[in-house]
Structures are given as C-alpha cells and as structure tokens.
Amino acid sequence: QVQLVESGGTLVQAGGSLRLSCAASGRTFSGYVMGWFRQAPGKEREFVAAISGSGDTTQYTDSVKGRFTISRDNAKNTVELQMNSLKPEDTAVYYCAGAYRIWGTTPAQYKYWGQGTQVTVSS
C-alpha cells in the first residue's frame, strides 16, 4: 500500500514553468508504476504521463509531449512532473497516482491516488 501527497500547484502565467512533486510512503515504491492525471472543471479525469517503476519507460498524452517531463527518484520515494510552456488549457487539478506492477493510462488502472494540487495558467 502507498500513500501519495502532491505539492507544487499554483497560479502561473501562460508560457511559464511549474514543477509538481508527489511524495509516496511505503517501502516498495519502485514496484509502482506512477502516473499523473488531471481534471478540469466539468471534464473527466485524463491521463497526462506515466513512468515505470525503474524509471526507464515513460509515456505522455499527445497534448503535453515536448512540454512536460515525468521523472522519479526511488531513493527518495518521489515522482515529479516538470511542466514547461504552460497553456491556459493546462489548467486543472493534477493528481498523482500509483499502480502496483500495472502499466496503464486510464484512471481505473490506478489504485492509489493523492488529494490533488491545483494548477491555474492565466492567459
């Protein structure tokens, strides 16, 4: 079992950068595929990025490719999302999620979730 706590969300201007962090509890962190999802008002929660337990495999949704980078530090039990060239359409609550040894891009595939952190991009 793992508990997740996100941080780093804030208000930023379009074109700016932001780094989200997710701190995980538990001793088997490296066994978890970690993902970032986001949910804008009135919309469904959507996949943003995922990273394998070892960190050598990543996947991104098309709209963030080349702008966002997911990374993890298994020694520190953290996963981060570096977001560059932010756009107003990136505005959402961002969630960190974990799935034990399951690769996925849908919310249903992730069992563990953080409480979310708000990212607002102003135009």
PDB file of C-alpha atoms in Angstrom:
ATOM      1  CA  GLN A   1       0.000   0.000   0.000  1.00  0.00           C
ATOM      2  CA  VAL A   2       1.201   3.518  -0.722  1.00  0.00           C
ATOM      3  CA  GLN A   3       0.022   6.973   0.317  1.00  0.00           C
ATOM      4  CA  LEU A   4       0.568   9.899  -2.036  1.00  0.00           C
ATOM      5  CA  VAL A   5       0.832  13.623  -1.362  1.00  0.00           C
ATOM      6  CA  GLU A   6       1.162  16.157  -4.190  1.00  0.00           C
ATOM      7  CA  SER A   7       2.573  19.641  -3.981  1.00  0.00           C
ATOM      8  CA  GLY A   8       3.678  22.462  -6.233  1.00  0.00           C
ATOM      9  CA  GLY A   9       0.456  23.615  -7.826  1.00  0.00           C
ATOM     10  CA  THR A  10      -0.071  27.346  -8.123  1.00  0.00           C
ATOM     11  CA  LEU A  11      -1.085  30.191 -10.436  1.00  0.00           C
ATOM     12  CA  VAL A  12       1.318  30.747 -13.326  1.00  0.00           C
ATOM     13  CA  GLN A  13       1.251  32.818 -16.499  1.00  0.00           C
ATOM     14  CA  ALA A  14       0.991  31.227 -19.920  1.00  0.00           C
ATOM     15  CA  GLY A  15       4.421  30.274 -21.211  1.00  0.00           C
ATOM     16  CA  GLY A  16       5.736  29.729 -17.731  1.00  0.00           C
ATOM     17  CA  SER A  17       7.001  26.616 -15.990  1.00  0.00           C
ATOM     18  CA  LEU A  18       5.988  24.663 -12.935  1.00  0.00           C
ATOM     19  CA  ARG A  19       7.273  21.564 -11.187  1.00  0.00           C
ATOM     20  CA  LEU A  20       4.847  19.280  -9.380  1.00  0.00           C
ATOM     21  CA  SER A  21       6.053  16.805  -6.796  1.00  0.00           C
ATOM     22  CA  CYS A  22       4.477  13.704  -5.318  1.00  0.00           C
ATOM     23  CA  ALA A  23       5.799  12.143  -2.126  1.00  0.00           C
ATOM     24  CA  ALA A  24       4.993   8.488  -1.534  1.00  0.00           C
ATOM     25  CA  SER A  25       5.054   6.412   1.615  1.00  0.00           C
ATOM     26  CA  GLY A  26       5.835   2.729   1.704  1.00  0.00           C
ATOM     27  CA  ARG A  27       8.879   0.523   1.191  1.00  0.00           C
ATOM     28  CA  THR A  28       8.017  -0.893  -2.239  1.00  0.00           C
ATOM     29  CA  PHE A  29       7.833   2.354  -4.195  1.00  0.00           C
ATOM     30  CA  SER A  30       9.967   1.038  -7.022  1.00  0.00           C
ATOM     31  CA  GLY A  31       7.330  -1.614  -7.702  1.00  0.00           C
ATOM     32  CA  TYR A  32       4.751   1.007  -8.609  1.00  0.00           C
ATOM     33  CA  VAL A  33       4.040   2.488 -11.982  1.00  0.00           C
ATOM     34  CA  MET A  34       3.388   6.144 -11.236  1.00  0.00           C
ATOM     35  CA  GLY A  35       1.130   8.406 -13.225  1.00  0.00           C
ATOM     36  CA  TRP A  36      -0.021  11.984 -13.361  1.00  0.00           C
ATOM     37  CA  PHE A  37      -3.619  12.747 -14.255  1.00  0.00           C
ATOM     38  CA  ARG A  38      -5.543  15.988 -14.398  1.00  0.00           C
ATOM     39  CA  GLN A  39      -9.149  17.056 -14.164  1.00  0.00           C
ATOM     40  CA  ALA A  40     -10.527  20.377 -15.354  1.00  0.00           C
ATOM     41  CA  PRO A  41     -13.918  21.683 -14.195  1.00  0.00           C
ATOM     42  CA  GLY A  42     -16.752  19.867 -15.916  1.00  0.00           C
ATOM     43  CA  LYS A  43     -14.408  17.378 -17.583  1.00  0.00           C
ATOM     44  CA  GLU A  44     -13.376  13.822 -16.928  1.00  0.00           C
ATOM     45  CA  ARG A  45     -10.074  12.983 -15.307  1.00  0.00           C
ATOM     46  CA  GLU A  46      -7.490  12.478 -18.050  1.00  0.00           C
ATOM     47  CA  PHE A  47      -4.094  10.846 -18.345  1.00  0.00           C
ATOM     48  CA  VAL A  48      -1.067  13.135 -18.532  1.00  0.00           C
ATOM     49  CA  ALA A  49       2.039  10.983 -18.086  1.00  0.00           C
ATOM     50  CA  ALA A  50       3.277   7.713 -16.617  1.00  0.00           C
ATOM     51  CA  ILE A  51       6.638   6.286 -15.610  1.00  0.00           C
ATOM     52  CA  SER A  52       7.684   2.709 -14.952  1.00  0.00           C
ATOM     53  CA  GLY A  53       8.982   1.501 -11.614  1.00  0.00           C
ATOM     54  CA  SER A  54      12.591   1.667 -12.749  1.00  0.00           C
ATOM     55  CA  GLY A  55      12.074   4.993 -14.474  1.00  0.00           C
ATOM     56  CA  ASP A  56      13.297   3.796 -17.856  1.00  0.00           C
ATOM     57  CA  THR A  57       9.920   3.900 -19.578  1.00  0.00           C
ATOM     58  CA  THR A  58       7.668   6.921 -19.867  1.00  0.00           C
ATOM     59  CA  GLN A  59       4.506   7.787 -21.754  1.00  0.00           C
ATOM     60  CA  TYR A  60       2.735  11.092 -22.345  1.00  0.00           C
ATOM     61  CA  THR A  61      -0.574  12.224 -23.705  1.00  0.00           C
ATOM     62  CA  ASP A  62      -0.135  13.954 -27.056  1.00  0.00           C
ATOM     63  CA  SER A  63      -1.081  17.417 -25.815  1.00  0.00           C
ATOM     64  CA  VAL A  64       1.874  17.597 -23.387  1.00  0.00           C
ATOM     65  CA  LYS A  65       4.599  15.843 -25.397  1.00  0.00           C
ATOM     66  CA  GLY A  66       7.682  18.018 -25.655  1.00  0.00           C
ATOM     67  CA  ARG A  67       6.460  20.282 -22.840  1.00  0.00           C
ATOM     68  CA  PHE A  68       6.100  18.021 -19.793  1.00  0.00           C
ATOM     69  CA  THR A  69       8.622  15.586 -18.307  1.00  0.00           C
ATOM     70  CA  ILE A  70       7.883  12.926 -15.722  1.00  0.00           C
ATOM     71  CA  SER A  71      10.683  11.621 -13.509  1.00  0.00           C
ATOM     72  CA  ARG A  72      11.119   9.676 -10.298  1.00  0.00           C
ATOM     73  CA  ASP A  73      13.649   9.166  -7.532  1.00  0.00           C
ATOM     74  CA  ASN A  74      13.151   5.771  -5.929  1.00  0.00           C
ATOM     75  CA  ALA A  75      15.665   6.534  -3.188  1.00  0.00           C
ATOM     76  CA  LYS A  76      13.510   9.466  -2.087  1.00  0.00           C
ATOM     77  CA  ASN A  77      10.118   7.919  -2.935  1.00  0.00           C
ATOM     78  CA  THR A  78       9.188  10.849  -5.135  1.00  0.00           C
ATOM     79  CA  VAL A  79       7.812  11.409  -8.607  1.00  0.00           C
ATOM     80  CA  GLU A  80       7.809  14.783 -10.319  1.00  0.00           C
ATOM     81  CA  LEU A  81       6.207  16.430 -13.299  1.00  0.00           C
ATOM     82  CA  GLN A  82       8.148  19.263 -14.906  1.00  0.00           C
ATOM     83  CA  MET A  83       5.761  21.404 -16.927  1.00  0.00           C
ATOM     84  CA  ASN A  84       7.122  23.948 -19.405  1.00  0.00           C
ATOM     85  CA  SER A  85       5.467  26.255 -21.924  1.00  0.00           C
ATOM     86  CA  LEU A  86       2.251  26.099 -19.963  1.00  0.00           C
ATOM     87  CA  LYS A  87      -1.008  26.955 -21.679  1.00  0.00           C
ATOM     88  CA  PRO A  88      -4.378  28.045 -20.252  1.00  0.00           C
ATOM     89  CA  GLU A  89      -5.787  24.669 -21.305  1.00  0.00           C
ATOM     90  CA  ASP A  90      -3.377  23.012 -18.857  1.00  0.00           C
ATOM     91  CA  THR A  91      -5.437  24.480 -16.021  1.00  0.00           C
ATOM     92  CA  ALA A  92      -6.723  21.622 -13.868  1.00  0.00           C
ATOM     93  CA  VAL A  93      -6.346  19.766 -10.608  1.00  0.00           C
ATOM     94  CA  TYR A  94      -3.358  17.468 -11.053  1.00  0.00           C
ATOM     95  CA  TYR A  95      -3.335  14.078  -9.354  1.00  0.00           C
ATOM     96  CA  CYS A  96      -0.511  11.688  -8.655  1.00  0.00           C
ATOM     97  CA  ALA A  97      -1.476   8.010  -8.866  1.00  0.00           C
ATOM     98  CA  GLY A  98       0.155   4.644  -8.324  1.00  0.00           C
ATOM     99  CA  ALA A  99      -0.451   1.181  -9.734  1.00  0.00           C
ATOM    100  CA  TYR A 100       1.472  -1.842  -8.475  1.00  0.00           C
ATOM    101  CA  ARG A 101       3.235  -3.519 -11.403  1.00  0.00           C
ATOM    102  CA  ILE A 102       0.470  -2.484 -13.818  1.00  0.00           C
ATOM    103  CA  TRP A 103       1.135  -0.184 -16.764  1.00  0.00           C
ATOM    104  CA  GLY A 104      -1.850   1.999 -17.530  1.00  0.00           C
ATOM    105  CA  THR A 105      -3.144   5.231 -18.949  1.00  0.00           C
ATOM    106  CA  THR A 106      -6.670   5.132 -17.549  1.00  0.00           C
ATOM    107  CA  PRO A 107      -7.750   6.175 -14.050  1.00  0.00           C
ATOM    108  CA  ALA A 108      -9.374   2.787 -13.421  1.00  0.00           C
ATOM    109  CA  GLN A 109      -5.976   1.100 -13.648  1.00  0.00           C
ATOM    110  CA  TYR A 110      -4.567   3.070 -10.714  1.00  0.00           C
ATOM    111  CA  LYS A 111      -5.500   2.052  -7.189  1.00  0.00           C
ATOM    112  CA  TYR A 112      -3.756   4.753  -5.170  1.00  0.00           C
ATOM    113  CA  TRP A 113      -4.366   8.491  -5.505  1.00  0.00           C
ATOM    114  CA  GLY A 114      -3.217  11.713  -3.934  1.00  0.00           C
ATOM    115  CA  GLN A 115      -5.543  14.541  -2.976  1.00  0.00           C
ATOM    116  CA  GLY A 116      -4.628  16.681  -5.983  1.00  0.00           C
ATOM    117  CA  THR A 117      -2.952  20.040  -6.466  1.00  0.00           C
ATOM    118  CA  GLN A 118      -4.437  22.970  -8.397  1.00  0.00           C
ATOM    119  CA  VAL A 119      -2.600  24.359 -11.398  1.00  0.00           C
ATOM    120  CA  THR A 120      -4.009  27.525 -12.927  1.00  0.00           C
ATOM    121  CA  VAL A 121      -2.485  29.022 -16.066  1.00  0.00           C
ATOM    122  CA  SER A 122      -3.522  32.582 -16.826  1.00  0.00           C
ATOM    123  CA  SER A 123      -3.534  33.967 -20.349  1.00  0.00           C
TER     124      SER A 123
END
